[in-house]
Coordinates of C-alpha atoms in Angstrom, one line a residue:
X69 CA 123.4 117.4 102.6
X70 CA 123.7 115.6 106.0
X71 CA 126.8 114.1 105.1
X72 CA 128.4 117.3 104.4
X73 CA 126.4 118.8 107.2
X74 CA 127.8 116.5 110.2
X75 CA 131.5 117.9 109.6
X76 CA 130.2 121.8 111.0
X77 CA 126.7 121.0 112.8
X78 CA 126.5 118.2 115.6
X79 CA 123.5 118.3 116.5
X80 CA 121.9 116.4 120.0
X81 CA 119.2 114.3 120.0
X82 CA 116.9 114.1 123.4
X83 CA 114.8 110.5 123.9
X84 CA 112.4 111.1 126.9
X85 CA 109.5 108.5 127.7
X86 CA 106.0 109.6 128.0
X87 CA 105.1 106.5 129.4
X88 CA 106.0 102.5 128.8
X89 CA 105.2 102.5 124.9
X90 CA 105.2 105.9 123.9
X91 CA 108.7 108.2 123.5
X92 CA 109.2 111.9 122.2
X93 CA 112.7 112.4 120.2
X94 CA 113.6 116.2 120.7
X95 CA 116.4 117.9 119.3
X96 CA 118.5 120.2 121.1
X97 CA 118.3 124.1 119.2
X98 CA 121.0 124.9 117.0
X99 CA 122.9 127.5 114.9
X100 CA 121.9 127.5 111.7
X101 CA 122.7 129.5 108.3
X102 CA 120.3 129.1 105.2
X103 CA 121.1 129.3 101.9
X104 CA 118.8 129.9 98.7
X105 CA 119.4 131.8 94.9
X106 CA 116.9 134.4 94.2
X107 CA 113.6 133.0 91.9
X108 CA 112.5 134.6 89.2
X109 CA 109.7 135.9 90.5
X110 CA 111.7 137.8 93.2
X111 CA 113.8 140.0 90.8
X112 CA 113.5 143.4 91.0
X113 CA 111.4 142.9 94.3
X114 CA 113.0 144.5 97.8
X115 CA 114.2 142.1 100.0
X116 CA 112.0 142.9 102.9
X117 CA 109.0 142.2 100.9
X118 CA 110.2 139.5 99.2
X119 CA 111.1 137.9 102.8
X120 CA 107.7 138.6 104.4
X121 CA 105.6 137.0 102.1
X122 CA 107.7 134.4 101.2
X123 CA 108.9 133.4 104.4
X124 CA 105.7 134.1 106.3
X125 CA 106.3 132.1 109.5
X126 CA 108.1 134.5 111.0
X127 CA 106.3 138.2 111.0
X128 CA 107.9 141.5 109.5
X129 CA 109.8 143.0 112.3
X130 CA 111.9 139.5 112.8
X131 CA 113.0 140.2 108.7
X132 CA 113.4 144.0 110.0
X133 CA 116.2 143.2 112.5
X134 CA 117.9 140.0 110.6
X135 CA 118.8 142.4 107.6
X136 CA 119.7 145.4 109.8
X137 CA 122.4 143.2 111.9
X138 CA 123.4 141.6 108.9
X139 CA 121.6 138.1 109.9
X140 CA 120.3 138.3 106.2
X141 CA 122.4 139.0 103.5
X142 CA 122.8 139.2 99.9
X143 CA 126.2 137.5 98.5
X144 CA 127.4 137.6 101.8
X145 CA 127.2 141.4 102.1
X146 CA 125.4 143.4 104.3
X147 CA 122.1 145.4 102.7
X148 CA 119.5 147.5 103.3
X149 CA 115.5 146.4 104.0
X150 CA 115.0 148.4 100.0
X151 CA 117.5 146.3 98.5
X152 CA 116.1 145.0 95.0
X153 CA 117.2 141.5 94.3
X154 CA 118.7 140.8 91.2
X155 CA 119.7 137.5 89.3
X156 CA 121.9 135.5 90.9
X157 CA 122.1 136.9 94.2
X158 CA 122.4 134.4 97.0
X159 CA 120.6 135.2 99.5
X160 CA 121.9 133.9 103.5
X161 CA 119.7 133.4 106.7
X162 CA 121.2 132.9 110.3
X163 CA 119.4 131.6 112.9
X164 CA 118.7 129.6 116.1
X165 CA 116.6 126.6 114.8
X166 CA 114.2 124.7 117.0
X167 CA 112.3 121.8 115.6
X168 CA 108.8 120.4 116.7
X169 CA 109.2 116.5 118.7
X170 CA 108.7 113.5 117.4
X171 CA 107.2 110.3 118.9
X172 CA 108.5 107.2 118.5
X173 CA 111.5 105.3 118.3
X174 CA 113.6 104.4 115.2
X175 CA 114.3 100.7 115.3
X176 CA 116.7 98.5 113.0
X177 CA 114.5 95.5 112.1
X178 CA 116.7 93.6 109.5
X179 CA 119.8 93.8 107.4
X180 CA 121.5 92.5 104.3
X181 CA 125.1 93.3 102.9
X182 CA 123.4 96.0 100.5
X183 CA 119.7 96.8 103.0
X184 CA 119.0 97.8 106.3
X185 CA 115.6 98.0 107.1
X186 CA 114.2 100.6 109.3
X187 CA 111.1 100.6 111.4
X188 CA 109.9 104.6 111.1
X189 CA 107.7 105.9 113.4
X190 CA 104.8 107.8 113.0
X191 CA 105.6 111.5 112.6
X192 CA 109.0 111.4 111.5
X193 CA 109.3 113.0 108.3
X194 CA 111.7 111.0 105.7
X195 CA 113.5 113.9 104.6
X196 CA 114.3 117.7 105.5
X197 CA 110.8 119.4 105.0
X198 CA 109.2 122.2 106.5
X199 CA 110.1 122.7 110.1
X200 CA 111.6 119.3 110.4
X201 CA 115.6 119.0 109.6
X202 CA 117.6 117.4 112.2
X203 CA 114.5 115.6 113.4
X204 CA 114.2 113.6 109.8
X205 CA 114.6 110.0 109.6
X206 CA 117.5 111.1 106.9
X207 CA 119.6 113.2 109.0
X208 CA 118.6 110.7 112.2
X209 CA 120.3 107.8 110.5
X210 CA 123.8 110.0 109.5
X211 CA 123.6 111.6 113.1
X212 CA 122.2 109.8 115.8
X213 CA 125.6 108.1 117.4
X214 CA 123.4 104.8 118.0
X215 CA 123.2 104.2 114.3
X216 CA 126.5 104.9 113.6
X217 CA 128.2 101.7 113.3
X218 CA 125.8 100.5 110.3
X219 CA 127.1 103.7 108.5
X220 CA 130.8 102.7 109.1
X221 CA 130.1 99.2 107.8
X222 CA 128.9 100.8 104.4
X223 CA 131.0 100.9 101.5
X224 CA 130.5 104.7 101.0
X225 CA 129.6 105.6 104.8
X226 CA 126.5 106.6 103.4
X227 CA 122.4 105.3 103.6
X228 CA 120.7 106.1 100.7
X229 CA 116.5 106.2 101.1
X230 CA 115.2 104.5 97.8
X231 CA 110.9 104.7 98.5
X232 CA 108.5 107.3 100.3
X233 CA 106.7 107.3 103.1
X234 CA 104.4 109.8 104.4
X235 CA 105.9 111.1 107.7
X236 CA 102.7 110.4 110.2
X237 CA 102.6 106.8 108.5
X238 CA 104.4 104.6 110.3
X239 CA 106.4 101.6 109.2
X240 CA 109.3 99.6 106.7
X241 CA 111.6 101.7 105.3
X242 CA 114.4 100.1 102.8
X243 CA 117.7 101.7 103.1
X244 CA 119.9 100.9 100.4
X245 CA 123.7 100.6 101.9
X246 CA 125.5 102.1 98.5
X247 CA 124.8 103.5 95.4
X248 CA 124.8 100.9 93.3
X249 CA 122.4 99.1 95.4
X250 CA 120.0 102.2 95.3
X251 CA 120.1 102.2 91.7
X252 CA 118.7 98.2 91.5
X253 CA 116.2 98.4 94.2
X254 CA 115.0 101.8 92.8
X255 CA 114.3 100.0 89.5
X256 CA 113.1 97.2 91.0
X257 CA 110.2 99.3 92.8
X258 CA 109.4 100.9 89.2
X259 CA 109.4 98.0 87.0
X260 CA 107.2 96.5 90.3
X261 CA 108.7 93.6 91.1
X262 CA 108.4 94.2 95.3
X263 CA 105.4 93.3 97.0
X264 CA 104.6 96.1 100.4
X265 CA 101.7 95.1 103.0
X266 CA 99.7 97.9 105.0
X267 CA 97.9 98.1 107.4
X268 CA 95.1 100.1 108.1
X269 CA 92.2 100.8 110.4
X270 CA 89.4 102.9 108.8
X271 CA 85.7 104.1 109.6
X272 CA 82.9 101.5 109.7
X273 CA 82.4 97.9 108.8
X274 CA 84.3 97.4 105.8
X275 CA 83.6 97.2 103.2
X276 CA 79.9 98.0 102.9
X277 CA 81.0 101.8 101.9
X278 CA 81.9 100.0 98.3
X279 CA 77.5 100.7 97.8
X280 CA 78.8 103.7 96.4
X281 CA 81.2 102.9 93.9
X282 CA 80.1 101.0 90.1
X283 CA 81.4 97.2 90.0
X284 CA 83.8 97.2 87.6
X285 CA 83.9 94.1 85.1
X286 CA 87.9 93.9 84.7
X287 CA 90.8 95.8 84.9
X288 CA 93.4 96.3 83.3
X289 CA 97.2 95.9 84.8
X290 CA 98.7 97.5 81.4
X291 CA 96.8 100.8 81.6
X292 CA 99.3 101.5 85.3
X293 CA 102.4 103.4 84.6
X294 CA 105.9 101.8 86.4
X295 CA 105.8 102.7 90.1
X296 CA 105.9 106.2 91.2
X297 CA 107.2 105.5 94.1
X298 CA 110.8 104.9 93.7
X299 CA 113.5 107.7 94.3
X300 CA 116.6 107.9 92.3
X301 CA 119.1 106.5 95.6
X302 CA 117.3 109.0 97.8
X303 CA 119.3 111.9 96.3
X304 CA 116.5 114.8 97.4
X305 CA 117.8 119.0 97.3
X306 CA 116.7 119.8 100.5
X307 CA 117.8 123.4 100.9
X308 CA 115.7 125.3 103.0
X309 CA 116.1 129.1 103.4
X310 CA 113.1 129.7 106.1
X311 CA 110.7 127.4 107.6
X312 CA 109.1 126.7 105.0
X313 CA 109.5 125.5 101.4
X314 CA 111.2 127.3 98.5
X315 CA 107.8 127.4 96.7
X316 CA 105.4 130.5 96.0
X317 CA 103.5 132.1 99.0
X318 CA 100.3 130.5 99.5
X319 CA 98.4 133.6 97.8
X320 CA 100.4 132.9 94.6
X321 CA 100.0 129.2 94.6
X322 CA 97.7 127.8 92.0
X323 CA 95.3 125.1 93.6
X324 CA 93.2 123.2 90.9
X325 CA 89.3 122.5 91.4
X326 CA 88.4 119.6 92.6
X327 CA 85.6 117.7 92.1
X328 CA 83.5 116.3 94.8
X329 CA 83.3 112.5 96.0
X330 CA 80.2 111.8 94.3
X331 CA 81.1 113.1 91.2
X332 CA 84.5 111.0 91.2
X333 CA 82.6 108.0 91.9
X334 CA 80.3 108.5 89.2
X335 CA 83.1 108.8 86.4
X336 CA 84.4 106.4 83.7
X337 CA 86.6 103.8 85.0
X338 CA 86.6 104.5 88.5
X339 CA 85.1 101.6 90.7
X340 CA 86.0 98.1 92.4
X341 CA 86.1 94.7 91.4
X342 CA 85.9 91.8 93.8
X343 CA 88.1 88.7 94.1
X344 CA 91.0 87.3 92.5
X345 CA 92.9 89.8 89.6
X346 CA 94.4 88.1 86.6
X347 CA 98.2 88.7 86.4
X348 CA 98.4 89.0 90.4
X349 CA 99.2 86.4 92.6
X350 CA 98.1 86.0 95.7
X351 CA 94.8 87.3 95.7
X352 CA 91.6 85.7 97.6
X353 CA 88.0 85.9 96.8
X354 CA 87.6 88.4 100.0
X355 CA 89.9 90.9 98.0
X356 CA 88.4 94.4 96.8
X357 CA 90.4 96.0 94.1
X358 CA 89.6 99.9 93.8
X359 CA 90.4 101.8 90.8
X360 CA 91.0 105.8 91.1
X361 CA 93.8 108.5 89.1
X362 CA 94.8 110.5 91.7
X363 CA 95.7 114.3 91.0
X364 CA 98.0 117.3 92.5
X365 CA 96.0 120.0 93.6
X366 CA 98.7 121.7 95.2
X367 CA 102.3 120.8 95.2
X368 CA 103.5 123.6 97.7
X369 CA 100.7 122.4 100.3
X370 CA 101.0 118.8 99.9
X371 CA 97.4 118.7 98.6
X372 CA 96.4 115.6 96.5
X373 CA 93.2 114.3 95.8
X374 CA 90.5 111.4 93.6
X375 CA 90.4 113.2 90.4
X376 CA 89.5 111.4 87.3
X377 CA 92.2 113.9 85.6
X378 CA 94.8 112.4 87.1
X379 CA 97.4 109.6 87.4
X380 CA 95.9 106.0 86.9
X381 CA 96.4 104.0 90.4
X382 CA 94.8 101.2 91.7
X383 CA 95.0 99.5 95.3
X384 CA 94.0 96.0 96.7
X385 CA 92.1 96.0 100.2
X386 CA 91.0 92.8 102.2
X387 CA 89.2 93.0 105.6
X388 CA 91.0 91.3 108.2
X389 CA 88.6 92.3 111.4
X390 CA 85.8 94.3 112.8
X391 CA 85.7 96.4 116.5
X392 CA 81.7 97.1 117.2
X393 CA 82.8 99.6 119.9
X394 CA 84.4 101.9 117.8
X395 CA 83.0 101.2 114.4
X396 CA 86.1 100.2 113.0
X397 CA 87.8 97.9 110.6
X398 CA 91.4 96.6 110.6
X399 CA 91.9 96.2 106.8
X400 CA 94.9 94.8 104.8
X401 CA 96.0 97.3 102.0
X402 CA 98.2 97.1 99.2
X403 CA 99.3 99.3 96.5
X404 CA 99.8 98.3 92.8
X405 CA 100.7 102.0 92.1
X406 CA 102.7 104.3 94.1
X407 CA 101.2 107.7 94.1
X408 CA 101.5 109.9 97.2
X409 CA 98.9 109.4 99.7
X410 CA 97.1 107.1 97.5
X411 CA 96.3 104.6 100.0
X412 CA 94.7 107.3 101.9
X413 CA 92.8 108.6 99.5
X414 CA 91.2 105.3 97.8
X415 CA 90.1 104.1 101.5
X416 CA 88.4 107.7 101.7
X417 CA 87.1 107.3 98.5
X418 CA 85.2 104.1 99.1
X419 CA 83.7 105.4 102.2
X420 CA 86.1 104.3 104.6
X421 CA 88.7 106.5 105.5
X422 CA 91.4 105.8 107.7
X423 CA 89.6 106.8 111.1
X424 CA 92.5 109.1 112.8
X425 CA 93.5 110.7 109.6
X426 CA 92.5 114.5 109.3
X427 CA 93.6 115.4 106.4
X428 CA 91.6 112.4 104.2
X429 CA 87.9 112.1 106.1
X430 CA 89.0 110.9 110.0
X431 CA 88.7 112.5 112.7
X432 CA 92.0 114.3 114.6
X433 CA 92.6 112.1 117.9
X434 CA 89.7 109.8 116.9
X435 CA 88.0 108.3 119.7
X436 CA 90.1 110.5 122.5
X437 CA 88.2 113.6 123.6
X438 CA 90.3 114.1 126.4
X439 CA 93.8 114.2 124.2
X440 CA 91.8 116.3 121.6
X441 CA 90.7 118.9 124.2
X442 CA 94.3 118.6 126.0
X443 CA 96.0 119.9 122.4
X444 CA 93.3 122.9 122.2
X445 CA 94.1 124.2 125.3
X446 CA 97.8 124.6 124.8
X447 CA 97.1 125.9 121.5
X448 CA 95.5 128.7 123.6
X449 CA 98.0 128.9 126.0
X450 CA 100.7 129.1 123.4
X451 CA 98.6 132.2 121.6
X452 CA 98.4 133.9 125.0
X453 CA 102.1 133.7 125.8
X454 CA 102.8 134.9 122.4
X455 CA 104.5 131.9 121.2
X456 CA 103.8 130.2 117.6
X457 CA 103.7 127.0 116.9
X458 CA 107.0 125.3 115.6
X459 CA 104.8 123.3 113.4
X460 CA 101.6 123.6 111.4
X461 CA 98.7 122.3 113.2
X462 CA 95.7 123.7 110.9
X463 CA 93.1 120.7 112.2
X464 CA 93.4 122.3 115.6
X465 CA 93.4 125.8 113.6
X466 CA 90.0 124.4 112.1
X467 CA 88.6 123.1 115.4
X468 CA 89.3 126.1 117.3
X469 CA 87.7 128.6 115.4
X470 CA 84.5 126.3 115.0
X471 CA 84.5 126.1 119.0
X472 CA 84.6 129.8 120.1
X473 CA 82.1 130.0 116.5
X474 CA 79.6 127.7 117.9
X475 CA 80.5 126.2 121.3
X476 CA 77.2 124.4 121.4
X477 CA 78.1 122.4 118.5
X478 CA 79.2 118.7 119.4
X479 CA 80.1 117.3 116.3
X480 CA 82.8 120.4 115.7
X481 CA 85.8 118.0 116.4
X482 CA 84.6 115.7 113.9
X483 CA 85.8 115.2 110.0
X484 CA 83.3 115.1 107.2
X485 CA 84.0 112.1 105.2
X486 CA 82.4 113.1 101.9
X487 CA 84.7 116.3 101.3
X488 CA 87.1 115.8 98.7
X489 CA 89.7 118.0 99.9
X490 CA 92.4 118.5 102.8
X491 CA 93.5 121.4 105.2
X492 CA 97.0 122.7 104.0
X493 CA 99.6 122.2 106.1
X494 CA 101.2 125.5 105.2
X495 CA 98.6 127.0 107.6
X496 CA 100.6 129.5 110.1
X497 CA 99.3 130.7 113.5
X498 CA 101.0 134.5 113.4
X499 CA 101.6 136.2 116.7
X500 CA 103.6 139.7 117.4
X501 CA 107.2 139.4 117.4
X502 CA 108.9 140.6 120.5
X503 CA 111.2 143.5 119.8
X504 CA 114.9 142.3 119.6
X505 CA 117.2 143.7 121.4
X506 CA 121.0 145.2 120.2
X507 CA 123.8 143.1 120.1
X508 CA 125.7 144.3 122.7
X509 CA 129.5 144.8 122.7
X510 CA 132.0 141.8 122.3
X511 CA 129.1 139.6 122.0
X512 CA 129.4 136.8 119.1
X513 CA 126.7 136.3 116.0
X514 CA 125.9 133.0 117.8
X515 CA 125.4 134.0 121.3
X516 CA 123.9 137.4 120.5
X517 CA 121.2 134.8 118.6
X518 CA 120.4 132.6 121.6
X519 CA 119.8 135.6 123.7
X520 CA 117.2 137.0 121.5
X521 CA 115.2 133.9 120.4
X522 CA 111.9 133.6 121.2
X523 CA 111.8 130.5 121.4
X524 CA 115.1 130.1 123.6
X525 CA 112.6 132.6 125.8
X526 CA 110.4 130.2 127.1
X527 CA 110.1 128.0 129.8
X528 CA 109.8 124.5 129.9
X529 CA 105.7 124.5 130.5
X530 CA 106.1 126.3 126.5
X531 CA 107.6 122.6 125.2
X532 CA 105.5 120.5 127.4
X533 CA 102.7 122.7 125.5
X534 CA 104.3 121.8 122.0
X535 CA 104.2 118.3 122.4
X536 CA 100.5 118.4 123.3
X537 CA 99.9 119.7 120.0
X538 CA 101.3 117.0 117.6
X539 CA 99.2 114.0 116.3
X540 CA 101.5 110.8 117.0
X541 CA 100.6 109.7 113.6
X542 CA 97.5 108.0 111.8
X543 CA 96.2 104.4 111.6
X544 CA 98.4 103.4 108.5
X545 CA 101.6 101.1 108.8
X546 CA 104.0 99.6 106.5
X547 CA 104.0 96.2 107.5
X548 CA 105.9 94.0 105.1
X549 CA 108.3 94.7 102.4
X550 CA 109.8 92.4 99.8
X551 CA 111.7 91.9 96.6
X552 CA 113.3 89.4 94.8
X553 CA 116.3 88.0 97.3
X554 CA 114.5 90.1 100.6
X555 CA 112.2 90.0 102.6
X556 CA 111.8 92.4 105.9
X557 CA 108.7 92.4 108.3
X558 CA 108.2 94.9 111.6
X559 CA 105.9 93.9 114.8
X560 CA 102.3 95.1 114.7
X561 CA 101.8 98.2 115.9
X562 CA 99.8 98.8 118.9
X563 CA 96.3 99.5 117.6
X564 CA 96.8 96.2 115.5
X565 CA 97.8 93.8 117.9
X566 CA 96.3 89.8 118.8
X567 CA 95.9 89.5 114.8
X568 CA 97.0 86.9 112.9
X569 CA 95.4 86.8 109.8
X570 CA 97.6 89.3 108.1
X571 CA 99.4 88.1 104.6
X572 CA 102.8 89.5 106.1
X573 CA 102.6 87.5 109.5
X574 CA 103.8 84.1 108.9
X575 CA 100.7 81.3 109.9
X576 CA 103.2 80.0 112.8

């Protein structure tokens, strides 16, 4: 709970500039204690092993030493590495948290006496979520000192996140300024009375990728469920015990079967239909309405994907320009339904996927060889120096290992388009684990913990290195947001600027 959190944790947020538009938000490492229950499926399991392949970012002789100096324990007690965890235990994790950067700047765009409207940037996660905590734009609002008068202005001192967003999309966030307030825009998303604008740029002239999809003859608004979308005030458990999630090891997570592009497009009820759609107003002849049910394939890896199996979901596209240099389209996206990543996924399903987005057919630092080869190298430097990663980065995981495989092959660095699947981001990059050294006489829990992290270790070059690695985001942006008595808007973002024929940008 960050509310809860700010009375014992303060935690230091670092804004540096990279250049004139670009800025990294750092936060300074901190002290921190986990705390999770024991699953069922870790009874009667030793601790040690339960802690290495749950909690497999950090290696076995880390777990080794935190449960021998009493840096893990079980019901606050001090046990041994054979210790069989029962029902109930609770089991505690001290440690010296760092957190990967983020780029961009949080920016207050509008406000009522019940919303404040956020402009998110790319790669700042909503919420708490693998190795992101502090740098979330949940604990940023309830922490950062700059954003601290709109939280005294609140009725319960409190902002409450009604709606998702995926953390590399960038864009309008609604904040809800008390509870009540949460509960009526919540139900407002579901029941869909808001209207949100997108913007996107994909692959290729759209949308001539639609050649591969069947025309469809209607559709049908009642055969979409209420929105997905909508949280319940933004009330989220976020306790973490590692960096990770509190969900099965990735060799005991069950990951459906998912059937290719083509077969998706060739299936009953999936397909497009042009022009204006009954029941929705709005629309112009230039629209493209795409019908898709979009399916979990892995709820521990954040995997989703087309699959005729799944949730009903439909999205409204409209071409708003066309760059010849780097075959791209600036396209205007909307979403009927609210499944996760569905935008995403429907633009890669037509055959134009959103051109920077790895995970869904683009290409990781599209159209920037240098940046991409930049990122690669301090990935190697990193391994060489014994350092890991303080964030998943599986793309340059993937494009590594196809360089040193076959350095003659060119087209290594680029996405394939037609696969119907993503890299997890659970991916780890595993190095040794320098051995820890004793706590030494009269020295605190806390200090003792600075002087032996690993991370505390390195030099400055090591986080210079880490920033290199992170994507600042992909091409998809959250333009306009609006319900019955609001209406909020952010600027273009850079890659979309000098138009003006977007539905959210007023004609003056």
């Amino acid at each position: 709970n960050p509310i809860a959190e700010k009375q014992h944790t303060k935690f230091t947020y670092l804004i540096e500039k990279i250049d004139e538009s670009r800025s990294v938000r750092c936060i300074e490492p901190y002290i921190q204690e986990y705390c999770t229950f024991a699953k069922g499926r870790w009874l009667g399991r030793e601790i040690l092993e339960v802690l290495t392949h749950e909690f497999g970012s950090h290696p076995m002789k880390y777990w080794e030493d935190a449960i021998s100096l009493g840096y893990v324990r079980v019901n606050n007690k001090v046990v041994t590495r054979t210790y069989k965890l029962r029902n109930g235990d609770a089991l505690l994790h001290k440690t010296h948290r760092h957190e990967p950067p983020v780029f961009g700047d949080v920016v207050v765009v509008g406000s009522t006496a019940s919303i404040l409207a956020i402009s998110k940037p790319p790669s700042l996660p909503m919420h708490p979520c693998g190795s992101y905590r502090a740098n979330s734009l949940e604990y940023v609002m309830h922490n950062d000192p700059q954003f601290a008068s709109w939280l005294e202005e609140g009725e319960d001192h409190k902002l409450h996140i009604v709606h998702r967003l995926d953390r590399v999309t960038s864009g309008l966030v609604i904040m809800a300024r008390n509870k009540e307030a949460a509960a009526t825009i919540s139900e407002t998303i579901r029941q869909k009375g808001t209207k949100k604008i997108y913007l996107a740029r994909v692959r290729g002239r759209f949308p001539v990728g639609l050649d591969h999809l069947n025309p469809l003859p209607s559709i049908d608004l009642s055969a979409f469920e209420v929105d997905s979308e909508a949280l319940d005030g933004g009330e989220v458990d976020q306790h973490r015990f590692g960096r990770g999630d509190d969900m099965p090891p990735a060799s005991q997570a069950v990951k459906k079967e998912v059937p290719s592009l083509e077969t998706v497009r060739k299936s009953a009820g999936v397909g497009y239909l042009k022009g204006d759609l009954e029941g929705v107003a709005g629309g112009v002849p230039e629209d493209v309405w795409l019908q898709c049910p979009i399916g979990v394939v892995s709820h521990r890896e954040g995997v989703y994907a087309c699959d005729p199996r799944g949730k009903a979901c439909l999205s409204r596209f409209r071409l708003l320009s066309y760059c010849g240099q780097t075959d791209t389209s600036l396209v205007e996206c909307s979403p009927y339904t609210g499944r996760t990543h569905q935008l995403r996924l429907h633009l890669q399903l037509c055959g134009h996927p959103i051109a920077n987005d790895p995970c869904y057919g683009g290409e990781l630092f599209f159209g920037d060889t240098q940046r991409l080869q930049r990122a690669r190298s301090a990935l190697k430097l990193m391994r060489q120096q014994g350092i890991t990663p303080l964030s998943k980065v599986p793309h340059l995981l993937l494009l590594d290992e196809e360089s040193e495989n076959r350095e003659d092959d060119k087209g290594a660095a680029r996405g394939d388009n037609e696969k119907n699947e993503v890299v997890s981001t659970q991916e780890k990059v595993v190095v040794d684990e320098p051995v820890k050294q004793l706590q030494m006489e009269g020295e605190s829990d806390d200090a003792y913990l600075i002087r032996t992290c690993r991370y505390c270790q390195t030099n400055r070059q090591t986080h210079e290195l880490e920033q290199l690695l992170h994507c600042d985001g992909i091409w998809l942006h959250a333009l306009r947001y609006s319900g019955p008595d609001w209406d909020f808007q952010t600027p273009l973002p850079s890659w979309a600027e000098n138009v003006s024929n977007v539905s959210g940008i007023p004609s003056t």
